[in-house]
Tab-separated table of C-alpha atoms in Angstrom:
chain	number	residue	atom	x	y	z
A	1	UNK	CA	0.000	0.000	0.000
A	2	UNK	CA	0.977	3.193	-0.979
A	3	UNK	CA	1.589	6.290	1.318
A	4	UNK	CA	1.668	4.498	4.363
A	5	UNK	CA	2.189	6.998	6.358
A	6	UNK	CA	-0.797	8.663	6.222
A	7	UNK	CA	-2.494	4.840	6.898
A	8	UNK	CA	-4.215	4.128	10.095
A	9	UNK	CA	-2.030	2.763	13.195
A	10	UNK	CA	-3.565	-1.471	13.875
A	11	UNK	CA	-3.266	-2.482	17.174
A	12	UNK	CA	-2.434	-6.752	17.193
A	13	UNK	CA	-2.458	-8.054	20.530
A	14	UNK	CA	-1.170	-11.658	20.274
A	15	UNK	CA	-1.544	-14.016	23.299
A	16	UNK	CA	0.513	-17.103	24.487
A	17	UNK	CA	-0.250	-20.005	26.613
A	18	UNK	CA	1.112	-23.041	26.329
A	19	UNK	CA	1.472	-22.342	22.650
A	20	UNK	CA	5.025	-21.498	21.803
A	21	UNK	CA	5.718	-23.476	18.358
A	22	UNK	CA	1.763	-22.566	17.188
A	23	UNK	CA	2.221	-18.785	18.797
A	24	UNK	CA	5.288	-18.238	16.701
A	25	UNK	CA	3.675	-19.549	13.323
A	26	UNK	CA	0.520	-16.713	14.444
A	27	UNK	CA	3.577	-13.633	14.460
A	28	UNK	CA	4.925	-14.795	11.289
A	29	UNK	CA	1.565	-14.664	9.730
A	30	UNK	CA	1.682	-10.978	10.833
A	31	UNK	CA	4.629	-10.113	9.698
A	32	UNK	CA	3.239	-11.328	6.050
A	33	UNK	CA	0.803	-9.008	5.901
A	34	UNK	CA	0.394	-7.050	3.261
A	35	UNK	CA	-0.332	-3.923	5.508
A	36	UNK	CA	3.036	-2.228	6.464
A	37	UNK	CA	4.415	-3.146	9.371
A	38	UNK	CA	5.144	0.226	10.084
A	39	UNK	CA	1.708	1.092	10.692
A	40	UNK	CA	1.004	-2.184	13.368
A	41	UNK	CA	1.354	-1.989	16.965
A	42	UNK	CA	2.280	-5.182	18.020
A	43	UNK	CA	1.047	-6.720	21.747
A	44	UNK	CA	2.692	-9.645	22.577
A	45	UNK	CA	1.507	-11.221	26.317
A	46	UNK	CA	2.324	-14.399	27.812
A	47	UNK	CA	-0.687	-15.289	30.225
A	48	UNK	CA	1.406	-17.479	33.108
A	49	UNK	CA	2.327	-20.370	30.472
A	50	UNK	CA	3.337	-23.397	32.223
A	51	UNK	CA	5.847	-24.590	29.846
A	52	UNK	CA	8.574	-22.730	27.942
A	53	UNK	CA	6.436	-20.984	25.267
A	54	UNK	CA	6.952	-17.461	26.310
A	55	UNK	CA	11.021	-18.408	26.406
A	56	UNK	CA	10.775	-19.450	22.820
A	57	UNK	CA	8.668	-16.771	21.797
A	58	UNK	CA	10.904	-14.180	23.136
A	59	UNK	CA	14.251	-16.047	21.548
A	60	UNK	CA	11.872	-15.466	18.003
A	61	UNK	CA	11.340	-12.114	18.884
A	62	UNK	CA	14.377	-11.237	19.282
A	63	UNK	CA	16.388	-13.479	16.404
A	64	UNK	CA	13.727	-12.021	14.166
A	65	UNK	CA	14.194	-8.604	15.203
A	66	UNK	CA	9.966	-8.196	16.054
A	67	UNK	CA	8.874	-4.897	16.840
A	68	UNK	CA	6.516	-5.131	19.712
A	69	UNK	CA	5.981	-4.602	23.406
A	70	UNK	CA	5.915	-8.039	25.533
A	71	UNK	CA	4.513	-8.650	28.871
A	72	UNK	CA	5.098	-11.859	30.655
A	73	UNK	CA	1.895	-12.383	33.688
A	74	UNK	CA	3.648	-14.047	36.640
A	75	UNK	CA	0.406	-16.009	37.196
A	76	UNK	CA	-2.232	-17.207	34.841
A	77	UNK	CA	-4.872	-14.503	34.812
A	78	UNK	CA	-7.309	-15.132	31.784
A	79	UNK	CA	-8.147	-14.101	28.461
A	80	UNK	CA	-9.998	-11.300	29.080
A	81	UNK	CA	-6.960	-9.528	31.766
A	82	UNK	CA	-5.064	-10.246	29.330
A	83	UNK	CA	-6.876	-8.566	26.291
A	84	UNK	CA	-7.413	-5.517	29.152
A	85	UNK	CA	-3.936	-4.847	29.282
A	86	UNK	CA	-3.269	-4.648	25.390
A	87	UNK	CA	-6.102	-2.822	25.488
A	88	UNK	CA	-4.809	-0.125	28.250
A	89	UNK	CA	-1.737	0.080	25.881
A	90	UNK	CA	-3.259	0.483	22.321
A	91	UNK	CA	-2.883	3.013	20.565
A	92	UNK	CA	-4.475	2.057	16.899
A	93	UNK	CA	-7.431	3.535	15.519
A	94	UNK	CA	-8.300	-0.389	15.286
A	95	UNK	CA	-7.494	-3.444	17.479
A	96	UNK	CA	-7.673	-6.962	16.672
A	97	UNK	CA	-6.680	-10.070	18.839
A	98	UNK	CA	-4.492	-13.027	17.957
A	99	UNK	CA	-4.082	-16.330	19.783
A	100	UNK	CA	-2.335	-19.515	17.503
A	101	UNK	CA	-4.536	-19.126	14.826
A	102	UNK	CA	-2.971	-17.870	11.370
A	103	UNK	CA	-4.131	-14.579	9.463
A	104	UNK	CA	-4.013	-14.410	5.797
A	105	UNK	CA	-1.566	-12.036	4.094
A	106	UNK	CA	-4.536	-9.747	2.627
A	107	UNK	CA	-6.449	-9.810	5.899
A	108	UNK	CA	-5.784	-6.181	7.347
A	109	UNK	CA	-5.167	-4.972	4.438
A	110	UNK	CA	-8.660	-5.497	3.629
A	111	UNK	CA	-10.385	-4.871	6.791
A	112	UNK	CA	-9.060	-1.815	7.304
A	113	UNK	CA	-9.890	-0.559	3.877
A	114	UNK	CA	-13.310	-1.312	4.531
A	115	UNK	CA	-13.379	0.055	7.860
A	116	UNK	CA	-12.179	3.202	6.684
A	117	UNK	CA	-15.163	3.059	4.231
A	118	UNK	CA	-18.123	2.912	6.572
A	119	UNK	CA	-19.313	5.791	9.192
A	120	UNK	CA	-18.093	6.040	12.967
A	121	UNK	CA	-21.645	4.519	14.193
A	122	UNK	CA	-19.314	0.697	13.138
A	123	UNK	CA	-17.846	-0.437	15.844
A	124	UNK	CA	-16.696	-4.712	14.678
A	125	UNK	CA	-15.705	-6.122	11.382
A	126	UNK	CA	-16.251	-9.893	11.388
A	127	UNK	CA	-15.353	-12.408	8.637
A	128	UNK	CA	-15.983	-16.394	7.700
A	129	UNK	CA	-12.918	-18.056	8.531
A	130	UNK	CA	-11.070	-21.638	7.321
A	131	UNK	CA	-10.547	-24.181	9.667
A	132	UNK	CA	-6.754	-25.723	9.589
A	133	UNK	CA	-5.465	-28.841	11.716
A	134	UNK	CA	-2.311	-28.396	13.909
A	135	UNK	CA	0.413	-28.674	11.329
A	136	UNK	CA	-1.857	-25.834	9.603
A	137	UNK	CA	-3.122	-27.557	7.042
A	138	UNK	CA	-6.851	-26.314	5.729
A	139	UNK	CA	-9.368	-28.633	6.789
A	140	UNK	CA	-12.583	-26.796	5.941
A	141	UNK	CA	-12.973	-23.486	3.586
A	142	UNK	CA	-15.371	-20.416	4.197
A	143	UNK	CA	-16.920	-21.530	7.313
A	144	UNK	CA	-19.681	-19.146	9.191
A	145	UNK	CA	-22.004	-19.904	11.756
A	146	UNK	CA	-25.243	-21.604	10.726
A	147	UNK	CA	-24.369	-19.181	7.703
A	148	UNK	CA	-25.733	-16.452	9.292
A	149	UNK	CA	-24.932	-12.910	8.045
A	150	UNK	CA	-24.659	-10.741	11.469
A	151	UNK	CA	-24.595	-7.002	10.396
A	152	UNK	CA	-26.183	-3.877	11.327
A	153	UNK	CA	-28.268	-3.680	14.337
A	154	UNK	CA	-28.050	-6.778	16.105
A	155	UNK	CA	-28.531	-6.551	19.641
A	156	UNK	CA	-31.709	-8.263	19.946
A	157	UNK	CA	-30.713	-11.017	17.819
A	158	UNK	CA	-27.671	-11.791	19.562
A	159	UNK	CA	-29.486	-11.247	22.734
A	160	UNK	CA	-32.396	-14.053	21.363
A	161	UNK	CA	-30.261	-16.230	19.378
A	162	UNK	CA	-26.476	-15.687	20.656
A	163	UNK	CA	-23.652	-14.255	18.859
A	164	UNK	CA	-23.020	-15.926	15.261
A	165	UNK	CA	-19.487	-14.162	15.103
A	166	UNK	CA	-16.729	-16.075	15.555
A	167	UNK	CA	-14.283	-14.232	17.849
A	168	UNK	CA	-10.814	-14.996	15.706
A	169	UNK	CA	-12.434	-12.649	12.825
A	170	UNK	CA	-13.075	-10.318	14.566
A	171	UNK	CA	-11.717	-6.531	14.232
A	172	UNK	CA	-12.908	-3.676	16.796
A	173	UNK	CA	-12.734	0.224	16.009
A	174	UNK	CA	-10.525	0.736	19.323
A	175	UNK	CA	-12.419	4.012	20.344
A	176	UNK	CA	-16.110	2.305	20.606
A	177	UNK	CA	-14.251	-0.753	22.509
A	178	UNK	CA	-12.335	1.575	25.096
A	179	UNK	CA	-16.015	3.433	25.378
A	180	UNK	CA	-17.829	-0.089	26.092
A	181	UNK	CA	-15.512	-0.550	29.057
A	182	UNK	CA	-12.969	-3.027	29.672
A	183	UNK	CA	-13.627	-7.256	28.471
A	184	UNK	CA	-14.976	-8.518	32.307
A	185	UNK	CA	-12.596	-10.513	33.827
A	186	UNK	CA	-15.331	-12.730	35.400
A	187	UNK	CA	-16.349	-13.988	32.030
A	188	UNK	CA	-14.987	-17.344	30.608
A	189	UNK	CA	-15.886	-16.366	27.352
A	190	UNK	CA	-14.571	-12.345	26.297
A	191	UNK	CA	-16.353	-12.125	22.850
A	192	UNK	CA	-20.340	-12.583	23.807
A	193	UNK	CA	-19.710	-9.735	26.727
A	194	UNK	CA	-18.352	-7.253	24.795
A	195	UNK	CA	-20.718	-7.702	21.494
A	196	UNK	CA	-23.774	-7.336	23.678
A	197	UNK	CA	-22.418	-3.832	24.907
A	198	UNK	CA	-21.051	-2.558	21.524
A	199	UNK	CA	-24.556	-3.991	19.733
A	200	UNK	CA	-26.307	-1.616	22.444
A	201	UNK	CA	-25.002	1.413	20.844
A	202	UNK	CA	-23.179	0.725	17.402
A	203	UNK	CA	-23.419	-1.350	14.351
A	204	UNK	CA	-21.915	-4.356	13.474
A	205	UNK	CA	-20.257	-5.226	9.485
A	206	UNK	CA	-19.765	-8.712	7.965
A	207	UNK	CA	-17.148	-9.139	5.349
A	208	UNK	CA	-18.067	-12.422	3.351
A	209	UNK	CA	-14.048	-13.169	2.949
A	210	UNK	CA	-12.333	-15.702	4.901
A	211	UNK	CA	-9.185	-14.025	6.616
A	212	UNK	CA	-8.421	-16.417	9.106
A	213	UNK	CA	-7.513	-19.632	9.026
A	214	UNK	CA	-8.652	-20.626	12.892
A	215	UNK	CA	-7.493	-24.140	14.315
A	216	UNK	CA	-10.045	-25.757	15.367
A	217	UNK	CA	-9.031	-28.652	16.741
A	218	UNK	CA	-6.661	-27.768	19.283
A	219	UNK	CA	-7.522	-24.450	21.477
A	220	UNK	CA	-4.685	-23.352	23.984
A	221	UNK	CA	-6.151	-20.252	25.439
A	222	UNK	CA	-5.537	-19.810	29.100
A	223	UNK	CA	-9.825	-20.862	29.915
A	224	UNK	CA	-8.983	-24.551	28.417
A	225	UNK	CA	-8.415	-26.048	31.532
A	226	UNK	CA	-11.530	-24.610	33.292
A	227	UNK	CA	-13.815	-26.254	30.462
A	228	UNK	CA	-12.099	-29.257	30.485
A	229	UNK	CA	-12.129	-29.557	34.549
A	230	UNK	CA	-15.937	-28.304	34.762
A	231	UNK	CA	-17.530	-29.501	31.218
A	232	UNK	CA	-19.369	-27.872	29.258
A	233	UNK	CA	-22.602	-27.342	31.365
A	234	UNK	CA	-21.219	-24.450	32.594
A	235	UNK	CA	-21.606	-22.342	29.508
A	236	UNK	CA	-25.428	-21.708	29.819
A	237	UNK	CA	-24.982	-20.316	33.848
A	238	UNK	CA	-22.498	-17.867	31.788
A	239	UNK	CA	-24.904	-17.268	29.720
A	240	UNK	CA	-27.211	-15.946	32.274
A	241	UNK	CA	-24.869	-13.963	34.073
A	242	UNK	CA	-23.945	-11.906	31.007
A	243	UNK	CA	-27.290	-11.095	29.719
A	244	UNK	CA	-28.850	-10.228	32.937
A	245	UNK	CA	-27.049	-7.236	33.482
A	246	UNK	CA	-29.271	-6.158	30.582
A	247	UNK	CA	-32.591	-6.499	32.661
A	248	UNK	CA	-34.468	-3.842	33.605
A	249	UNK	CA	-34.189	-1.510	30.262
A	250	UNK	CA	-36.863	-2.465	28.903
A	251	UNK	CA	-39.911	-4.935	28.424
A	252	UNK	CA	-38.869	-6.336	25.498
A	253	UNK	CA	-35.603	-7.190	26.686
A	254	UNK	CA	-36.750	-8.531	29.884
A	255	UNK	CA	-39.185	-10.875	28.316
A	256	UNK	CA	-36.843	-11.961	25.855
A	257	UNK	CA	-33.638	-12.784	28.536
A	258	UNK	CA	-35.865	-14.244	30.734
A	259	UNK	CA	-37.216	-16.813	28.015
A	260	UNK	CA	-33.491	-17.312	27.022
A	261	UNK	CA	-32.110	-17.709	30.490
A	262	UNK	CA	-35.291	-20.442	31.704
A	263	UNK	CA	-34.038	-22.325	28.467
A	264	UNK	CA	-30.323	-21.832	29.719
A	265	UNK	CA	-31.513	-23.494	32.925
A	266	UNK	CA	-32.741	-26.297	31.354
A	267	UNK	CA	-29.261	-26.904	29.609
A	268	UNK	CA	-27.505	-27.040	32.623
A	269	UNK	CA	-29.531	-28.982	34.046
A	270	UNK	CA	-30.046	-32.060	31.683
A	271	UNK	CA	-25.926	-31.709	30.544
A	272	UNK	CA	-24.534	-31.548	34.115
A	273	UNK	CA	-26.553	-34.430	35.748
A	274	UNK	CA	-27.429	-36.858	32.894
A	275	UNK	CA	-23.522	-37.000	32.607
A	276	UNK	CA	-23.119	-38.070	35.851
A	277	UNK	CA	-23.404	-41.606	35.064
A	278	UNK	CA	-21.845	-42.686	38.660
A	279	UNK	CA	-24.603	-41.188	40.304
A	280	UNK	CA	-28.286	-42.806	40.837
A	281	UNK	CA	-29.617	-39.537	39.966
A	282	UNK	CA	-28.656	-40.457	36.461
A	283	UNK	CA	-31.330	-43.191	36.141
A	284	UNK	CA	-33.832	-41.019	38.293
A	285	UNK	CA	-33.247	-37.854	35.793
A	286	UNK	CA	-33.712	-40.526	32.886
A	287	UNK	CA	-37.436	-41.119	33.692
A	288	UNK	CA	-38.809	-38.040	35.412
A	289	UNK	CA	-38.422	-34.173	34.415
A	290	UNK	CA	-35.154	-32.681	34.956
A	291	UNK	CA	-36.336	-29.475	35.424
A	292	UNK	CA	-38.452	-30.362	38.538
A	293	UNK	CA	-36.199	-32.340	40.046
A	294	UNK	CA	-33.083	-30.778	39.586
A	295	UNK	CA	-34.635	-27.624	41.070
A	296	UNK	CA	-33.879	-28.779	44.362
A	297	UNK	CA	-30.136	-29.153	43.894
A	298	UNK	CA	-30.067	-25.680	42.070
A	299	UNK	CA	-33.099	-23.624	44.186
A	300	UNK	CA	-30.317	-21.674	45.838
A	301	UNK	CA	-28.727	-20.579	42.323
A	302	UNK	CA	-32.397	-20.241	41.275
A	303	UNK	CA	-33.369	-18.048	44.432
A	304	UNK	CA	-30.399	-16.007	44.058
A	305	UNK	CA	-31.449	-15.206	40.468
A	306	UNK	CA	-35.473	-14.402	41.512
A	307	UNK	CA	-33.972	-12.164	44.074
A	308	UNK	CA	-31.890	-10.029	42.122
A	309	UNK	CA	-34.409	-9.920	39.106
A	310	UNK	CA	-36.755	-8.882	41.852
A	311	UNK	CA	-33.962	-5.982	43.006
A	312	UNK	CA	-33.409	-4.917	38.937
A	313	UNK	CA	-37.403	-4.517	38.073
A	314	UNK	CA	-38.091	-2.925	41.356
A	315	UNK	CA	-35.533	-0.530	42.404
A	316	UNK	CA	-33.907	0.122	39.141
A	317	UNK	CA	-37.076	0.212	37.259
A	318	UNK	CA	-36.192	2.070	33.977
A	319	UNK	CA	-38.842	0.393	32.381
A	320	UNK	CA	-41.881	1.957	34.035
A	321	UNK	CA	-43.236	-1.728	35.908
A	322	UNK	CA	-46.346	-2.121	37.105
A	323	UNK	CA	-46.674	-4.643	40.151
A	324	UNK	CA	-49.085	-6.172	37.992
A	325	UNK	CA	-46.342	-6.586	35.083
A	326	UNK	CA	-43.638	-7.716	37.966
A	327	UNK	CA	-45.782	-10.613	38.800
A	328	UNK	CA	-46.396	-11.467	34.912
A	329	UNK	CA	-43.100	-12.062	34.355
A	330	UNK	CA	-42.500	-14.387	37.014
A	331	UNK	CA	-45.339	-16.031	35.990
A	332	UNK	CA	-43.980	-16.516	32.533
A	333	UNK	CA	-40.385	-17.684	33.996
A	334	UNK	CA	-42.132	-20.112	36.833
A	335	UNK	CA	-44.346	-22.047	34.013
A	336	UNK	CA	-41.092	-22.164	31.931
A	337	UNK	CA	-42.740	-20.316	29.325
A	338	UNK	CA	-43.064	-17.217	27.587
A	339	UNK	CA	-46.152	-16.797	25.044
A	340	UNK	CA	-44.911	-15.622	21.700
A	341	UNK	CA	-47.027	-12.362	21.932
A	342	UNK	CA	-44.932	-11.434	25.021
A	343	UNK	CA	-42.270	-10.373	22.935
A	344	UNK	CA	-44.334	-8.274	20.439
């Protein structure tokens, strides 16, 4: 590219865990790029890695003669601390995170092209990506989420349906994410948090172009270890935690997270104890409704939840609630239902 001065400043915030070989092969995909180098601010953070893969890394870094800024955590401390401190430190118009996956030669080059195209109201580029195995050899071409097209306003749909963005595409305008606050560090999962507060107040753009080519099969991110100690049953209680911070701002979005989250409960409930094989409650669950007898092992996450709901649509009742509408919805969530004109 031409002029490259006058191009806009990417932020690349590449993280390591136990992923020194794959980590390396992720840099030198970013030092392809057709974008000048010049004009990339490169992040490099090591989140606690058990093994030697910030050590090699580093030796890369510096036989290679990387431009960047690297931070080594004494500790693990997460994906999303870590994507807080590149964040604290960026200083591109646009930042984009990189973990072992690789990035095709044309991909900033591109997205920043068309970023520069649309108006400030943008705040995420997202993109189809290939799936490789973990010598990096393509496995599957062009892949997007139930090939869904998620542009525009799409708060309510990723609020109803989840996020069909998939998070190694991704490219943020760096203003709109510094303005949405910092990725919670009590999340497992950074990417659903932060769409749900940028889709609040700015659009979303999908580029029909794979740019990534994401492995698939083998994820080293520093959360691995929780999902493989706890399972996956876990993954719909996160799901309630992040999108009821979003109750109380309306009807509409009340009625729809509380559908969502009773449906949530259900999914913990039949993948965490019809798993546990060892356990006579595995043959009980197998005849009789999970969801009325696994209320008694979960009533006090359950109360917990009633009770700040109750705290949300009472005392921080933005939505103008009538007692009359309070007890409606808890009649909707109690008969583990909500009628399809509730949401109109």
């Amino acid at each position: 590219m031409d002029n490259y001065i006058n191009l806009p400043l990417v932020t690349v915030c590449t993280l390591i865990y136990n992923s020194g070989e794959r980590v390396i092969m992720a840099l030198e995909s970013v030092l392809k790029q057709y974008y000048p180098q010049e004009r990339i601010q490169n992040i490099v953070i090591d989140d606690g890695s058990a093994d030697n893969s910030a050590e090699i890394v580093k030796e890369w870094i510096d036989t290679h003669q990387f431009s960047c800024t690297f931070i080594r955590h004494k500790k693990n401390e997460g994906i999303c601390k870590s994507l807080n401190d590149g964040l604290n430190l960026a200083e591109g118009k646009y930042f984009s995170s990189l973990g072992d996956d690789l990035w095709k030669p044309e991909r900033l080059q591109i997205l920043v092209r068309e970023f520069e195209k649309l108006p400030e109201e943008y705040a995420l580029l997202h993109t189809p990506v290939d799936f490789c195995n973990e010598s990096g050899s393509i496995t599957e071409e062009n892949f997007s989420r139930r090939n869904k097209i998620m542009e525009g306003e799409v708060f309510f749909e990723i609020l109803c349906n989840g996020s069909m963005v998939i998070a190694p595409s991704v490219i943020y305008r760096t203003i709109h994410l510094k303005e949405a606050g910092s990725f919670n560090e009590q999340m497992i999962y950074e990417d659903l948090d932060m769409q749900l507060k940028l889709a609040q107040k700015y659009l979303f753009k999908y580029i029909p172009k794979p740019l990534v080519i994401y492995r698939r099969e083998i994820k080293n991110s520093s959360n691995s270890d929780f999902f493989i100690r706890d399972g996956a049953y876990v993954l719909p209680l996160y799901y309630i935690r992040i999108t009821s911070q979003f109750l109380g701002k309306s009807k509409q979005i009340d009625r729809i997270i509380l559908r969502n989250n009773t449906a949530a409960y259900r999914v913990f409930h039949i993948s965490k104890y019809s798993s546990d094989t060892k356990s006579i409650s595995f043959f009980v669950y197998s005849f009789f409704d999970p969801y009325i007898l696994n209320y008694l092992r979960i009533k006090r996450l359950a109360i917990n939840y009633f009770i700040q709901l109750f705290k949300i649509l009472i005392f921080r009742n933005r939505a103008g609630y009538t007692l009359r509408d309070v007890g409606y919805l808890f009649k909707l969530f109690f008969n583990n239902k909500i009628p399809a004109e509730a949401l109109k």
